[in-house]
Amino acid sequence: MPPHRPLLSLLLLLAAAVAPTWSKSTLESCSSSTACPAQLSYTLYADLKLAELAALFSADPLAILAANSIDFAVPDPADRILPAGLTLRVPVPCACSDGIRRVTSVRYVSRPGDTLASVASSVYGGLTTPDWISDSNGILDAKPEAVVDAGTTLFVPLHCACFGGVDNGLPAVYLTYVAGKGDTVAAVAQRYRTTATDLMSVNDMATADLAAGDIIVVPLPACRSSFPAFTADYGLAVANGTYAVTANRCVQCSCGPGNLDLFCVPAPLADSTCSSMQCANSSMMLGNFTLLMTSSGCSVTSCSYGGFVNGTILTTLTTALKPQCPAPHQYPPLIPPPTSSFFETYLGPSPTPMASEGGVDPMMVGMAPTSTPSASSGPPPAARYVVGDALGALALCLVANLLW
Ligand SMILES: *[C@@H]1O[C@H](CO)[C@@H](O)[C@H](O)[C@H]1NC(C)=O
Ligand SMILES: *[C@@H]1O[C@H](CO)[C@@H](O)[C@H](O)[C@H]1NC(C)=O
Ligand SMILES: *[C@@H]1O[C@H](CO)[C@@H](O)[C@H](O)[C@H]1NC(C)=O
Ligand SMILES: *[C@@H]1O[C@H](CO)[C@@H](O)[C@H](O)[C@H]1NC(C)=O
């Protein structure tokens, strides 16, 4: 809980007078300094180039496309203009902040007319609060509506969560979601194909009340890697139906739709700067497999990705005996970069996803690695609790279109 301050109380009163809703957020107690993979649900406040969006979150533009199953092999992806109102998942590293909450910290260079409130509620879509930003920057007694000098570099803390990468004993990536006007727990659950019960339990909600500005986390079923701890992409987890690019953009990994085994192949943009993706003592490349019918079943030999170390792509060749030969690998469908905010990603009812294209050859044969991470071996989920968070309501009242 933030320390009680008279100024805060006053502002809270003011906020309550303007809009009688207090936003709340799900906090995750934590101690480890190791960041874990998380995602933020973010709605664009203006038309933004993908590169601008990526800069807001210090994220790789390709990683954002991949996390949304948007074709990341299109030419000049970073120059694509994405429409205001579009909601995307942004993958972020999620670190421990102060023992009671997790955070991903980004830098924001303020523009003319920015206020703490507009940065929190508009630019960052309510994923942070004005007072959290002022605390993080040592700004004393700042009113949310105070104008920030243009060109100031602000450290902006954003809520995120990991909960051990597990939900109900199964691998999961946690998506931080800011409730919009009229959102209900049931609607959010349906949108992300989970249940209201699970959402309420994950967020430790006593009632299904959800107010605009409340921050909840949504567990997304995911494929989890089992790379060794010394790899740069240790802990990589990919939500069902989506992709990730890793190993310096040399490798792409996908999850689903058929099973939750991480499946990695050379990325469409992989070039000669990438280290070898061939399995040692074999002619097989990442993602290749061979099948051999024997009297005791189907012997499956596969070349799979084992993590990225010092510029080197680790590969492992494994052979497993299966009762039946697996069907050709299916990739999650990719959609073209959206040009309208009415677009919903693969999670929405429309449009019909296009067939895979641009380097993801649907005919490419492959099979997921046979090792399934043991769901019970991870750290136990941390305690979950919800506390009132100040000023979000006030922030929400301020609409800023800034320069756009
Ligand atoms: C993964 O997604 C596919 C469709 O995209 C769905 O059919 C399947 O049930 C999902 N798996 C899990 C475990 O949620
Ligand atoms: C590859 O073959 C060489 C020589 O045949 C052997 O020394 C090495 O251990 C093999 N590597 C792997 C990963 O099997
Ligand atoms: C092996 O993998 C490479 C890279 O993904 C692919 O281009 C090739 O077609 C695959 N070969 C077979 C036989 O599946
Ligand atoms: C990476 O390279 C550095 C310097 O070459 C070395 O000290 C380090 O042990 C290497 N890390 C791993 C995991 O091999």
PDB file of C-alpha atoms in Angstrom, residues 253-369:
ATOM      1  CA  CYS A 253       8.369 -19.776 -31.946  1.00  0.00           C
ATOM      2  CA  SER A 254       4.645 -20.399 -32.022  1.00  0.00           C
ATOM      3  CA  CYS A 255       2.062 -21.953 -29.759  1.00  0.00           C
ATOM      4  CA  GLY A 256      -1.005 -23.953 -30.748  1.00  0.00           C
ATOM      5  CA  PRO A 257      -3.514 -24.272 -32.148  1.00  0.00           C
ATOM      6  CA  GLY A 258      -3.450 -28.062 -31.827  1.00  0.00           C
ATOM      7  CA  ASN A 259      -1.370 -28.458 -28.680  1.00  0.00           C
ATOM      8  CA  LEU A 260       0.547 -26.343 -26.198  1.00  0.00           C
ATOM      9  CA  ASP A 261       4.032 -27.487 -27.176  1.00  0.00           C
ATOM     10  CA  LEU A 262       6.344 -24.642 -28.140  1.00  0.00           C
ATOM     11  CA  PHE A 263       7.351 -24.992 -31.802  1.00  0.00           C
ATOM     12  CA  CYS A 264      10.336 -23.060 -33.124  1.00  0.00           C
ATOM     13  CA  VAL A 265      11.665 -22.708 -36.674  1.00  0.00           C
ATOM     14  CA  PRO A 266      13.991 -20.288 -38.484  1.00  0.00           C
ATOM     15  CA  ALA A 267      12.288 -16.873 -38.621  1.00  0.00           C
ATOM     16  CA  PRO A 268      11.225 -15.480 -42.008  1.00  0.00           C
ATOM     17  CA  LEU A 269      13.801 -12.688 -41.765  1.00  0.00           C
ATOM     18  CA  ALA A 270      16.632 -14.939 -40.611  1.00  0.00           C
ATOM     19  CA  ASP A 271      19.745 -14.183 -42.659  1.00  0.00           C
ATOM     20  CA  SER A 272      23.415 -15.015 -42.830  1.00  0.00           C
ATOM     21  CA  THR A 273      24.098 -13.160 -39.570  1.00  0.00           C
ATOM     22  CA  CYS A 274      22.184 -15.867 -37.731  1.00  0.00           C
ATOM     23  CA  SER A 275      24.208 -18.704 -36.288  1.00  0.00           C
ATOM     24  CA  SER A 276      23.579 -22.211 -37.584  1.00  0.00           C
ATOM     25  CA  MET A 277      20.124 -23.604 -37.003  1.00  0.00           C
ATOM     26  CA  GLN A 278      21.120 -27.080 -37.985  1.00  0.00           C
ATOM     27  CA  CYS A 279      21.160 -29.851 -35.410  1.00  0.00           C
ATOM     28  CA  ALA A 280      24.618 -31.265 -34.770  1.00  0.00           C
ATOM     29  CA  ASN A 281      25.556 -34.410 -36.682  1.00  0.00           C
ATOM     30  CA  SER A 282      22.381 -34.251 -38.708  1.00  0.00           C
ATOM     31  CA  SER A 283      21.017 -32.623 -41.807  1.00  0.00           C
ATOM     32  CA  MET A 284      17.977 -31.412 -39.896  1.00  0.00           C
ATOM     33  CA  MET A 285      17.149 -27.777 -39.273  1.00  0.00           C
ATOM     34  CA  LEU A 286      15.117 -26.299 -36.413  1.00  0.00           C
ATOM     35  CA  GLY A 287      11.557 -27.576 -36.670  1.00  0.00           C
ATOM     36  CA  ASN A 288      12.385 -30.483 -39.000  1.00  0.00           C
ATOM     37  CA  PHE A 289      11.451 -33.968 -37.990  1.00  0.00           C
ATOM     38  CA  THR A 290      11.594 -37.454 -39.405  1.00  0.00           C
ATOM     39  CA  LEU A 291       9.180 -40.291 -38.826  1.00  0.00           C
ATOM     40  CA  LEU A 292      10.105 -43.943 -38.851  1.00  0.00           C
ATOM     41  CA  MET A 293       7.508 -46.667 -38.425  1.00  0.00           C
ATOM     42  CA  THR A 294       8.848 -49.507 -36.333  1.00  0.00           C
ATOM     43  CA  SER A 295       7.173 -52.577 -34.961  1.00  0.00           C
ATOM     44  CA  SER A 296       6.802 -50.843 -31.597  1.00  0.00           C
ATOM     45  CA  GLY A 297       5.398 -47.542 -32.878  1.00  0.00           C
ATOM     46  CA  CYS A 298       6.446 -44.354 -34.597  1.00  0.00           C
ATOM     47  CA  SER A 299       9.966 -43.188 -33.942  1.00  0.00           C
ATOM     48  CA  VAL A 300      10.006 -39.384 -34.153  1.00  0.00           C
ATOM     49  CA  THR A 301      13.335 -37.600 -34.447  1.00  0.00           C
ATOM     50  CA  SER A 302      13.088 -33.839 -34.182  1.00  0.00           C
ATOM     51  CA  CYS A 303      15.443 -30.912 -34.222  1.00  0.00           C
ATOM     52  CA  SER A 304      14.264 -28.334 -31.716  1.00  0.00           C
ATOM     53  CA  TYR A 305      15.336 -24.962 -30.391  1.00  0.00           C
ATOM     54  CA  GLY A 306      17.108 -24.866 -27.049  1.00  0.00           C
ATOM     55  CA  GLY A 307      17.691 -21.157 -26.391  1.00  0.00           C
ATOM     56  CA  PHE A 308      20.054 -18.345 -27.352  1.00  0.00           C
ATOM     57  CA  VAL A 309      23.499 -18.037 -25.751  1.00  0.00           C
ATOM     58  CA  ASN A 310      26.115 -15.434 -26.659  1.00  0.00           C
ATOM     59  CA  GLY A 311      24.871 -15.190 -30.235  1.00  0.00           C
ATOM     60  CA  THR A 312      24.646 -18.940 -30.656  1.00  0.00           C
ATOM     61  CA  ILE A 313      21.400 -20.749 -31.357  1.00  0.00           C
ATOM     62  CA  LEU A 314      21.251 -23.942 -29.313  1.00  0.00           C
ATOM     63  CA  THR A 315      19.642 -26.930 -30.979  1.00  0.00           C
ATOM     64  CA  THR A 316      18.734 -30.327 -29.630  1.00  0.00           C
ATOM     65  CA  LEU A 317      18.093 -33.495 -31.553  1.00  0.00           C
ATOM     66  CA  THR A 318      15.686 -35.803 -29.756  1.00  0.00           C
ATOM     67  CA  THR A 319      14.159 -39.125 -30.653  1.00  0.00           C
ATOM     68  CA  ALA A 320      10.953 -40.321 -29.064  1.00  0.00           C
ATOM     69  CA  LEU A 321       8.753 -43.341 -29.650  1.00  0.00           C
ATOM     70  CA  LYS A 322       5.082 -42.496 -30.095  1.00  0.00           C
ATOM     71  CA  PRO A 323       2.162 -44.887 -30.439  1.00  0.00           C
ATOM     72  CA  GLN A 324       1.131 -43.055 -33.617  1.00  0.00           C
ATOM     73  CA  CYS A 325       2.880 -40.819 -36.072  1.00  0.00           C
ATOM     74  CA  PRO A 326       1.891 -37.187 -35.509  1.00  0.00           C
ATOM     75  CA  ALA A 327       0.060 -35.192 -38.168  1.00  0.00           C
ATOM     76  CA  PRO A 328       1.913 -32.413 -39.984  1.00  0.00           C
ATOM     77  CA  HIS A 329       2.449 -29.379 -37.769  1.00  0.00           C
ATOM     78  CA  GLN A 330      -0.176 -26.667 -37.994  1.00  0.00           C
ATOM     79  CA  TYR A 331       0.707 -23.040 -37.378  1.00  0.00           C
ATOM     80  CA  PRO A 332      -1.575 -20.463 -35.783  1.00  0.00           C
ATOM     81  CA  PRO A 333      -3.088 -18.353 -38.579  1.00  0.00           C
ATOM     82  CA  LEU A 334      -1.496 -14.985 -39.302  1.00  0.00           C
ATOM     83  CA  ILE A 335      -3.440 -11.909 -40.307  1.00  0.00           C
ATOM     84  CA  PRO A 336      -2.224  -8.875 -42.274  1.00  0.00           C
ATOM     85  CA  PRO A 337      -1.378  -5.667 -40.363  1.00  0.00           C
ATOM     86  CA  PRO A 338      -4.665  -4.008 -39.408  1.00  0.00           C
ATOM     87  CA  THR A 339      -5.639  -0.692 -40.928  1.00  0.00           C
ATOM     88  CA  SER A 340      -8.897  -0.218 -39.063  1.00  0.00           C
ATOM     89  CA  SER A 341      -9.597  -0.266 -35.355  1.00  0.00           C
ATOM     90  CA  PHE A 342     -12.701  -2.336 -35.968  1.00  0.00           C
ATOM     91  CA  PHE A 343     -10.326  -5.127 -36.558  1.00  0.00           C
ATOM     92  CA  GLU A 344     -10.109  -7.699 -33.796  1.00  0.00           C
ATOM     93  CA  THR A 345      -7.173 -10.045 -33.621  1.00  0.00           C
ATOM     94  CA  TYR A 346      -7.642 -13.760 -33.897  1.00  0.00           C
ATOM     95  CA  LEU A 347      -9.502 -13.647 -30.601  1.00  0.00           C
ATOM     96  CA  GLY A 348     -12.372 -11.742 -32.102  1.00  0.00           C
ATOM     97  CA  PRO A 349     -15.289 -13.061 -34.123  1.00  0.00           C
ATOM     98  CA  SER A 350     -14.058 -11.518 -37.376  1.00  0.00           C
ATOM     99  CA  PRO A 351     -12.436 -11.232 -39.830  1.00  0.00           C
ATOM    100  CA  THR A 352     -11.659 -14.677 -41.135  1.00  0.00           C
ATOM    101  CA  PRO A 353      -7.957 -15.220 -40.555  1.00  0.00           C
ATOM    102  CA  MET A 354      -5.920 -15.529 -43.707  1.00  0.00           C
ATOM    103  CA  ALA A 355      -3.822 -18.536 -44.440  1.00  0.00           C
ATOM    104  CA  SER A 356      -0.250 -18.339 -43.271  1.00  0.00           C
ATOM    105  CA  GLU A 357       2.008 -16.478 -45.604  1.00  0.00           C
ATOM    106  CA  GLY A 358       5.331 -14.785 -45.947  1.00  0.00           C
ATOM    107  CA  GLY A 359       7.852 -17.322 -44.801  1.00  0.00           C
ATOM    108  CA  VAL A 360       5.550 -19.372 -42.662  1.00  0.00           C
ATOM    109  CA  ASP A 361       4.872 -22.147 -45.087  1.00  0.00           C
ATOM    110  CA  PRO A 362       1.731 -23.986 -44.039  1.00  0.00           C
ATOM    111  CA  MET A 363       2.989 -27.058 -45.849  1.00  0.00           C
ATOM    112  CA  MET A 364       6.196 -27.091 -43.881  1.00  0.00           C
ATOM    113  CA  VAL A 365       6.356 -30.304 -41.995  1.00  0.00           C
ATOM    114  CA  GLY A 366       7.305 -30.167 -38.386  1.00  0.00           C
ATOM    115  CA  MET A 367       6.552 -31.304 -34.936  1.00  0.00           C
ATOM    116  CA  ALA A 368       6.676 -29.683 -31.567  1.00  0.00           C
ATOM    117  CA  PRO A 369       9.408 -30.739 -29.167  1.00  0.00           C
TER     118      PRO A 369
END
